CSV table of C-alpha atoms in Angstrom, one decimal:
chain,number,residue,atom,x,y,z
A,1,GLY,CA,9.9,8.8,15.9
A,2,ALA,CA,10.3,5.1,15.5
A,3,GLY,CA,7.4,4.7,13.1
A,4,VAL,CA,4.9,6.6,11.0
A,5,SER,CA,2.4,8.3,13.2
A,6,GLN,CA,-1.1,9.2,12.1
A,7,SER,CA,-3.8,11.1,13.8
A,8,PRO,CA,-6.6,10.8,14.6
A,9,SER,CA,-7.0,7.0,14.4
A,10,ASN,CA,-10.7,7.4,13.9
A,11,LYS,CA,-12.8,10.2,12.7
A,12,VAL,CA,-16.6,10.4,12.3
A,13,THR,CA,-17.8,13.5,10.6
A,14,GLU,CA,-21.1,14.8,9.1
A,15,LYS,CA,-21.5,15.0,5.4
A,16,GLY,CA,-20.4,18.4,4.2
A,17,LYS,CA,-17.9,19.1,6.9
A,18,ASP,CA,-14.2,19.5,6.4
A,19,VAL,CA,-11.6,17.2,7.9
A,20,GLU,CA,-7.9,17.2,8.4
A,21,LEU,CA,-5.8,14.1,8.7
A,22,ARG,CA,-2.2,14.3,10.0
A,23,CYS,CA,0.9,12.2,9.3
A,24,ASP,CA,4.2,12.4,11.0
A,25,PRO,CA,6.7,10.3,8.9
A,26,ILE,CA,9.8,8.5,10.1
A,27,SER,CA,12.6,10.9,10.7
A,28,GLY,CA,15.0,11.1,7.7
A,29,HIS,CA,12.5,9.7,5.2
A,30,THR,CA,12.4,12.1,2.3
A,31,ALA,CA,9.3,10.6,0.6
A,32,LEU,CA,5.8,10.7,2.0
A,33,TYR,CA,2.7,9.1,0.4
A,34,TRP,CA,-1.0,9.2,1.1
A,35,TYR,CA,-3.2,6.2,0.1
A,36,ARG,CA,-6.7,5.3,0.9
A,37,GLN,CA,-8.3,1.9,1.3
A,38,SER,CA,-12.0,1.3,1.1
A,39,LEU,CA,-13.7,-1.9,2.4
A,40,GLY,CA,-12.8,-4.8,0.2
A,41,GLN,CA,-10.8,-2.5,-2.2
A,42,GLY,CA,-7.2,-2.2,-2.9
A,43,LEU,CA,-4.9,0.7,-1.9
A,44,GLU,CA,-5.6,3.8,-4.0
A,45,PHE,CA,-2.8,6.3,-4.4
A,46,LEU,CA,-3.6,9.9,-3.6
A,47,ILE,CA,-0.5,12.1,-3.4
A,48,TYR,CA,3.3,11.8,-3.1
A,49,PHE,CA,5.8,14.3,-1.7
A,50,GLN,CA,9.5,14.0,-2.4
A,51,GLY,CA,11.8,16.4,-0.6
A,52,ASN,CA,11.3,19.9,-1.8
A,53,SER,CA,9.9,18.9,-5.2
A,54,ALA,CA,6.4,19.7,-6.3
A,55,PRO,CA,4.1,17.0,-5.1
A,56,ASP,CA,2.6,14.4,-7.4
A,57,LYS,CA,-1.1,15.0,-7.0
A,58,SER,CA,-2.2,12.8,-9.8
A,59,GLY,CA,-4.2,10.4,-7.5
A,60,LEU,CA,-6.4,13.0,-5.8
A,61,PRO,CA,-10.0,12.1,-6.7
A,62,SER,CA,-11.4,15.6,-6.8
A,63,ASP,CA,-10.6,19.2,-6.0
A,64,ARG,CA,-12.1,18.7,-2.5
A,65,PHE,CA,-8.9,16.9,-1.6
A,66,SER,CA,-5.6,18.7,-0.9
A,67,ALA,CA,-2.5,18.0,1.0
A,68,GLU,CA,0.6,19.8,2.2
A,69,ARG,CA,3.9,18.9,3.8
A,70,THR,CA,5.5,21.5,6.0
A,71,GLY,CA,9.2,21.7,6.4
A,72,GLY,CA,9.7,18.4,4.6
A,73,SER,CA,8.2,16.5,7.6
A,74,VAL,CA,4.6,16.5,8.8
A,75,SER,CA,1.9,16.3,6.3
A,76,THR,CA,-1.8,17.2,6.4
A,77,LEU,CA,-4.5,15.8,4.1
A,78,THR,CA,-7.6,17.9,4.0
A,79,ILE,CA,-10.9,16.9,2.6
A,80,GLN,CA,-13.4,19.6,2.1
A,81,ARG,CA,-17.2,19.2,2.1
A,82,THR,CA,-16.9,15.5,2.9
A,83,GLN,CA,-19.2,13.0,1.1
A,84,GLN,CA,-20.2,9.5,2.1
A,85,GLU,CA,-18.0,8.0,-0.6
A,86,ASP,CA,-15.0,9.6,1.1
A,87,SER,CA,-15.4,7.0,3.9
A,88,ALA,CA,-12.3,4.9,4.0
A,89,VAL,CA,-9.1,4.2,5.8
A,90,TYR,CA,-6.5,6.8,4.9
A,91,LEU,CA,-3.0,5.5,5.1
A,92,CYS,CA,0.2,7.5,5.2
A,93,ALA,CA,3.6,6.0,4.4
A,94,SER,CA,7.1,7.2,4.2
A,95,SER,CA,10.4,5.9,2.7
A,96,PHE,CA,13.9,6.7,1.7
A,97,THR,CA,14.1,7.6,-2.0
A,98,GLY,CA,13.5,4.4,-4.0
A,99,GLY,CA,12.8,2.2,-0.9
A,100,GLY,CA,9.9,0.3,0.3
A,101,TYR,CA,7.2,2.1,2.3
A,102,THR,CA,6.6,2.0,6.0
A,103,PHE,CA,2.9,2.6,6.6
A,104,GLY,CA,1.3,4.3,9.6
A,105,SER,CA,-1.7,2.7,11.4
A,106,GLY,CA,-4.1,4.8,9.4
A,107,THR,CA,-7.1,7.1,10.0
A,108,ARG,CA,-10.5,5.5,9.7
A,109,LEU,CA,-12.8,8.2,8.3
A,110,THR,CA,-16.6,7.7,8.5
A,111,VAL,CA,-18.8,10.2,6.9
A,112,VAL,CA,-22.4,10.1,8.2
B,1,GLN,CA,-6.6,-3.9,-18.0
B,2,LYS,CA,-5.8,-3.8,-14.3
B,3,GLU,CA,-2.2,-2.8,-13.6
B,4,VAL,CA,-1.5,-5.3,-10.8
B,5,GLU,CA,-3.6,-8.4,-10.6
B,6,GLN,CA,-3.9,-11.0,-7.8
B,7,ASN,CA,-6.4,-13.8,-7.2
B,8,SER,CA,-8.5,-12.6,-4.3
B,9,GLY,CA,-8.7,-16.0,-2.7
B,10,PRO,CA,-9.0,-17.2,-0.1
B,11,LEU,CA,-6.1,-19.5,-0.5
B,12,SER,CA,-6.4,-22.2,2.1
B,13,VAL,CA,-3.4,-24.4,3.1
B,14,PRO,CA,-2.8,-26.7,6.0
B,15,GLU,CA,-0.2,-25.8,8.6
B,16,GLY,CA,3.3,-26.8,7.5
B,17,ALA,CA,2.5,-26.6,3.8
B,18,ILE,CA,3.9,-24.3,1.2
B,19,ALA,CA,1.7,-21.3,0.3
B,20,SER,CA,2.1,-19.9,-3.2
B,21,LEU,CA,0.9,-16.4,-3.9
B,22,ASN,CA,0.9,-15.0,-7.4
B,23,CYS,CA,0.8,-11.6,-9.0
B,24,THR,CA,0.9,-10.3,-12.6
B,25,TYR,CA,1.5,-6.8,-13.7
B,26,SER,CA,0.8,-5.0,-17.0
B,27,ASP,CA,3.5,-2.3,-17.1
B,28,ARG,CA,6.6,-3.9,-18.7
B,29,GLY,CA,8.7,-1.0,-17.6
B,30,SER,CA,8.2,-1.8,-13.9
B,31,GLN,CA,11.5,-1.9,-12.0
B,32,SER,CA,10.9,-3.1,-8.5
B,33,PHE,CA,8.4,-5.4,-6.8
B,34,PHE,CA,7.2,-5.6,-3.2
B,35,TRP,CA,5.2,-8.0,-1.1
B,36,TYR,CA,3.2,-6.6,1.9
B,37,ARG,CA,1.3,-8.5,4.5
B,38,GLN,CA,-1.9,-7.0,5.9
B,39,TYR,CA,-3.7,-8.4,8.9
B,40,SER,CA,-7.4,-7.6,9.3
B,41,GLY,CA,-7.9,-4.1,10.6
B,42,LYS,CA,-4.2,-3.3,10.4
B,43,SER,CA,-1.9,-1.5,8.0
B,44,PRO,CA,0.3,-3.2,5.4
B,45,GLU,CA,3.8,-4.3,6.5
B,46,LEU,CA,6.7,-4.9,4.1
B,47,ILE,CA,7.8,-8.5,3.8
B,48,MET,CA,10.1,-8.6,0.9
B,49,PHE,CA,11.2,-6.7,-2.2
B,50,ILE,CA,12.9,-8.0,-5.4
B,51,TYR,CA,14.4,-6.1,-8.3
B,52,SER,CA,16.1,-8.8,-10.4
B,53,ASN,CA,14.9,-11.9,-12.2
B,54,GLY,CA,15.1,-15.0,-10.2
B,55,ASP,CA,14.6,-16.0,-6.6
B,56,LYS,CA,15.2,-14.1,-3.4
B,57,GLU,CA,15.0,-15.9,-0.1
B,58,ASP,CA,14.4,-14.5,3.4
B,59,GLY,CA,13.7,-17.1,6.1
B,60,ARG,CA,10.5,-18.9,5.2
B,61,PHE,CA,9.7,-16.5,2.4
B,62,THR,CA,10.9,-16.6,-1.2
B,63,ALA,CA,10.1,-14.0,-3.8
B,64,GLN,CA,10.3,-15.0,-7.4
B,65,LEU,CA,10.4,-12.6,-10.4
B,66,ASN,CA,10.0,-13.2,-14.1
B,67,LYS,CA,10.1,-9.9,-16.0
B,68,ALA,CA,9.6,-11.6,-19.4
B,69,SER,CA,6.3,-13.1,-18.2
B,70,GLN,CA,5.5,-10.1,-16.0
B,71,TYR,CA,5.0,-12.3,-13.1
B,72,VAL,CA,5.9,-12.1,-9.4
B,73,SER,CA,5.3,-14.8,-6.7
B,74,LEU,CA,5.7,-15.2,-3.0
B,75,LEU,CA,6.3,-18.7,-1.5
B,76,ILE,CA,5.8,-19.2,2.2
B,77,ARG,CA,7.3,-22.4,3.5
B,78,ASP,CA,6.2,-24.2,6.6
B,79,SER,CA,3.0,-22.0,6.7
B,80,GLN,CA,1.8,-21.1,10.2
B,81,PRO,CA,-1.7,-20.0,11.3
B,82,SER,CA,-0.1,-16.7,12.1
B,83,ASP,CA,0.6,-16.3,8.4
B,84,SER,CA,-3.1,-16.0,7.8
B,85,ALA,CA,-3.5,-12.5,6.3
B,86,THR,CA,-4.0,-10.7,3.0
B,87,TYR,CA,-0.9,-10.4,0.9
B,88,LEU,CA,-0.5,-7.4,-1.3
B,89,CYS,CA,1.7,-7.3,-4.4
B,90,ALA,CA,3.0,-3.9,-5.3
B,91,VAL,CA,4.9,-2.6,-8.3
B,92,LYS,CA,7.1,0.5,-8.8
B,93,GLY,CA,8.9,2.2,-11.5
B,94,GLY,CA,6.8,1.8,-14.6
B,95,LEU,CA,5.4,4.7,-16.6
B,96,ASN,CA,1.8,3.9,-15.8
B,97,SER,CA,2.3,3.6,-12.1
B,98,GLY,CA,4.5,6.6,-11.7
B,99,TYR,CA,8.2,6.1,-11.4
B,100,SER,CA,8.3,6.7,-7.6
B,101,THR,CA,5.0,5.4,-6.3
B,102,LEU,CA,3.8,1.9,-5.7
B,103,THR,CA,0.8,0.5,-7.5
B,104,PHE,CA,-0.9,-2.2,-5.4
B,105,GLY,CA,-2.9,-5.2,-6.3
B,106,LYS,CA,-6.1,-5.9,-4.3
B,107,GLY,CA,-4.5,-8.7,-2.4
B,108,THR,CA,-4.8,-12.4,-1.9
B,109,MET,CA,-6.3,-13.7,1.4
B,110,LEU,CA,-4.3,-16.6,2.8
B,111,LEU,CA,-5.9,-18.9,5.4
B,112,VAL,CA,-3.6,-21.4,7.2
B,113,SER,CA,-5.5,-24.0,9.1
B,114,PRO,CA,-4.0,-25.8,12.2
């Protein structure tokens, strides 16, 4: 596609439920990143995929968070047993190796 | 010590003036530097990147890098109300930030008044 596509754009979930967030990167971009942005806060790195290499998971805040990237393209970020502090905008970005990121429009997650 | 620091602002300038946005970073090994613009409720969009010391110009925007001082700046000439947004500085390539990922500052809010 022409840009990075994320779905859903908004998600409201009950505390304790699992959620899945999807990211479809720009075709040909080998790198894919997940960040989150809380109100008034900066962008927090979560996880990075590069080609077929093992992902860099160093930013995942707890073992409730996981992500996968299938076929080097679409990625899914899963949050298990959601907590209120997980409420944030989850941003996906993709790039060529070494390039600047192109961000998707984000998924606004609200845990009630 | 925060890895990428920016004044949160807001920085207020009148239309037509030069806006100067500043950023410092802690990891001396950082290799590349990016400026993103983020409108309220939107995702960040890339404005410029710079790798080498000195100035890099693109239209009304100039990025300046001084690696010795660990300082990056963005100048916006002839500021327009449509430039009102939060500007994010991001750094890549240092050991602390991960060689392939961007570390972002919290951003400076710019307000351009007509």
